[in-house]
Coordinates of C-alpha atoms (C1' of nucleotides) in Angstrom, one line a residue:
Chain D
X33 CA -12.5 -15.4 12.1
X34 CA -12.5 -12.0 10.6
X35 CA -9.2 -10.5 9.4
X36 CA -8.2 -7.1 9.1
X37 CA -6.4 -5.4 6.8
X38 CA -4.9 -1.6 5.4
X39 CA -5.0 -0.6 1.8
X40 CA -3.5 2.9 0.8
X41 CA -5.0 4.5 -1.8
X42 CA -4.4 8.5 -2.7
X43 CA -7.6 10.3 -2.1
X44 CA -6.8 12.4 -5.5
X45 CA -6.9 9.1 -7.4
X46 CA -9.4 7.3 -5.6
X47 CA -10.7 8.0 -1.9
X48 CA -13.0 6.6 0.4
X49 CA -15.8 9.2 -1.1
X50 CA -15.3 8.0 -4.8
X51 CA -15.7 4.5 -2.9
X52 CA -18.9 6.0 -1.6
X53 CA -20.6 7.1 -5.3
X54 CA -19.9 3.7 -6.7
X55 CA -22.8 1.3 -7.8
X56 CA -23.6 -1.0 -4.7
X57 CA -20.6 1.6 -3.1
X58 CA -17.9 -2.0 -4.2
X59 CA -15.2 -1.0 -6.7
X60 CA -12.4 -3.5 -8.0
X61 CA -9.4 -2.9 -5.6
X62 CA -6.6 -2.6 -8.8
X63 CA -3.5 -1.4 -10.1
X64 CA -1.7 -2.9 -7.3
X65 CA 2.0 -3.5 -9.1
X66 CA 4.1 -5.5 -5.6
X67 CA 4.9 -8.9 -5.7
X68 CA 4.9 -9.0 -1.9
X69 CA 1.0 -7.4 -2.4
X70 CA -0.1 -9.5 -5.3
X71 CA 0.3 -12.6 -3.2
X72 CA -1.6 -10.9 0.0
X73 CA -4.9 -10.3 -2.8
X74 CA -4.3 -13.6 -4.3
X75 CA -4.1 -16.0 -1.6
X76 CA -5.3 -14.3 1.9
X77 CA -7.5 -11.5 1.3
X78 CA -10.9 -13.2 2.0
X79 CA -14.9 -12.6 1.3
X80 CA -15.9 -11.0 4.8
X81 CA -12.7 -9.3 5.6
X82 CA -12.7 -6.4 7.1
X83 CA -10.2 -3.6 5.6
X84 CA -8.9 0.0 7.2
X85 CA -9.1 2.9 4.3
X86 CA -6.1 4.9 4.5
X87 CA -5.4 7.9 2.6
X88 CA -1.9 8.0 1.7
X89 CA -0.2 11.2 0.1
X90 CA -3.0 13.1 2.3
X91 CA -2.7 16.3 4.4
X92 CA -2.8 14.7 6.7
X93 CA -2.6 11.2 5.9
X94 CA -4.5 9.0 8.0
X95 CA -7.1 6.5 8.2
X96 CA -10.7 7.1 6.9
X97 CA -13.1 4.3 7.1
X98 CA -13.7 1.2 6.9
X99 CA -14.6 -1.3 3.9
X100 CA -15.6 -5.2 3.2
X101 CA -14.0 -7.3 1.1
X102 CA -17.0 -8.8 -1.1
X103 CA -14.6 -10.5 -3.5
X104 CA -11.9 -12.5 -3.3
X105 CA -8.6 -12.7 -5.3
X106 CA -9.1 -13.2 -8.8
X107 CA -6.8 -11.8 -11.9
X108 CA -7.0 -8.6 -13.6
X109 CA -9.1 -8.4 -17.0
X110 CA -6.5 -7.8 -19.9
X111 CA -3.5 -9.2 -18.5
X112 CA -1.3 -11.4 -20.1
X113 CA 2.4 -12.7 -18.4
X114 CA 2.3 -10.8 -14.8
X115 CA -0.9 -11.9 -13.8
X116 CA -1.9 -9.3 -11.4
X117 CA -4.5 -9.9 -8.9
X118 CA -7.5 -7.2 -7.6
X119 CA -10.4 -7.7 -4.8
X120 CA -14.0 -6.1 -4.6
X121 CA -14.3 -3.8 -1.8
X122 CA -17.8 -2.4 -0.8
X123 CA -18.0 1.4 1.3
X124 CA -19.1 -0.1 4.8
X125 CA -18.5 3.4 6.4
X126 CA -16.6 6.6 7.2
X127 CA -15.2 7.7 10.5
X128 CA -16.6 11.3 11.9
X129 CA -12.9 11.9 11.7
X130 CA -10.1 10.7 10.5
X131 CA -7.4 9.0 12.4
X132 CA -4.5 10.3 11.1
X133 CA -1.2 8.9 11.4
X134 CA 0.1 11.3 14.6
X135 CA -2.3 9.9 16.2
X136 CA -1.5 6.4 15.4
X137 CA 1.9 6.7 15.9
X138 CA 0.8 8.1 19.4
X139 CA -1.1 5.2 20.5
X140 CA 0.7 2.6 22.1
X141 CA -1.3 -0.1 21.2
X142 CA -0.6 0.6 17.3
X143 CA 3.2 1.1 17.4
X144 CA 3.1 -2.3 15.9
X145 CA 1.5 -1.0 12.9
X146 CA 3.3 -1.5 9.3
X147 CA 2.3 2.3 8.8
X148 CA 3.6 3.9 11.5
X149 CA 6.9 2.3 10.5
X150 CA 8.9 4.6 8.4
X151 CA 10.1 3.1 5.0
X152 CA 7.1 1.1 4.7
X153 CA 6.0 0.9 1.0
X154 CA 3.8 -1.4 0.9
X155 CA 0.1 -0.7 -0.5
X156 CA -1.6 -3.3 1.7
X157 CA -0.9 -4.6 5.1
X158 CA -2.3 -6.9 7.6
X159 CA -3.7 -5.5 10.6
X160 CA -4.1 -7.9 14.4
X161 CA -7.2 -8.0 15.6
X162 CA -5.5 -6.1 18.3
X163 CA -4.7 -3.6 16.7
X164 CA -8.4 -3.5 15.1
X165 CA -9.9 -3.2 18.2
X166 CA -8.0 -0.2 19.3
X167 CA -8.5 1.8 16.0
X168 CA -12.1 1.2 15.7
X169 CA -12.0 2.6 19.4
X170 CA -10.7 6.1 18.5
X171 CA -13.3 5.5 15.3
X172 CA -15.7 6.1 17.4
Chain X
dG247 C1' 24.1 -14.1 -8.0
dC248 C1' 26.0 -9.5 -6.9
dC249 C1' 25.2 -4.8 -6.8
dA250 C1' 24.8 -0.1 -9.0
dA251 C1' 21.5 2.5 -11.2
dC252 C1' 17.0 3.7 -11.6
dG253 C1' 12.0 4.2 -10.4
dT254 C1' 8.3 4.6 -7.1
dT255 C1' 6.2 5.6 -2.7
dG256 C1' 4.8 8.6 0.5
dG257 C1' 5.8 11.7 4.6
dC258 C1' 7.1 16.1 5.3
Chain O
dG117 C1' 9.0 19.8 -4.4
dC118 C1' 12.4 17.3 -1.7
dC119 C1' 14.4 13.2 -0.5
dA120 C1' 14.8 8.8 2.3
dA121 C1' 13.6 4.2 1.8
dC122 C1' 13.3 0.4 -0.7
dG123 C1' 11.8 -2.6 -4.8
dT124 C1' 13.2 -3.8 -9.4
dT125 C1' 16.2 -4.1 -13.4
dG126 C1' 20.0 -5.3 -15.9
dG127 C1' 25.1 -5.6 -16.8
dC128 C1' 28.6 -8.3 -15.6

DNA sequence: GCCAACGTTGGC
DNA sequence: GCCAACGTTGGC
């Protein structure tokens, strides 16, 4: 079964573009620094999974496309005593137009969403397949 | 183990 | 740039 998920990044440090001029359009998923996160890239993020880009820090902020996860958990290079962990992501594609986050917040079947919670901090988040379904709706 | 101070995230 | 929210640190 395919999972979702949502990573944040900050389209002026990396965005779904920069994604989009890699090699093979897969960059390491790094520089995550959250407990709560490291476990999620460590031990559930899998090889097929299916992840929501958001751009965080954005005008607006909102979701932008969608990405694979091509590799699983495994440690950054250099690191000593925090092991911290990163995933391969590869560019699978870019909405027309974004989803921002009114519009999340305005669809009532993605209230539920961790980002349309205020407060939330975290980088990554689960999404329900649910929840999925509907976004990939406006997507397209 | 409590909790105040501090740092970071991220919407606005 | 402001500031609310919240994670982390470190003194006790």
């Amino acid at each position: 079964m395919t999972r979702y998920w949502l990573f944040k990044s900050e389209p002026k440090v990396f965005s779904i573009d920069d994604l989009a001029r890699r090699p093979h359009k897969t960059a390491p998923w790094d520089g995550v620094r959250n407990y709560q996160v490291r476990n999620m890239l460590r031990d559930e993020i899998k090889v097929g999974d299916l992840v929501f880009f958001y751009h965080s820090n954005a005008n607006p902020p909102g979701i932008v496309g969608l990405m694979k996860v091509v590799k699983a958990g495994y440690p950054e290079p250099n690191q000593d005593r925090p092991v911290w962990f990163q995933v391969d992501v590869e560019w699978q594609k870019k909405f027309s137009s974004m989803i921002t986050l009114d519009e999340i917040k305005q669809n009532p079947l993605l209230q539920t969403m961790l980002v349309a919670k205020r407060g939330n901090r975290l980088s990554i988040t689960p999404v329900s397949s649910e929840e999925s379904k509907a976004i990939l709706k406006m997507s397209a």
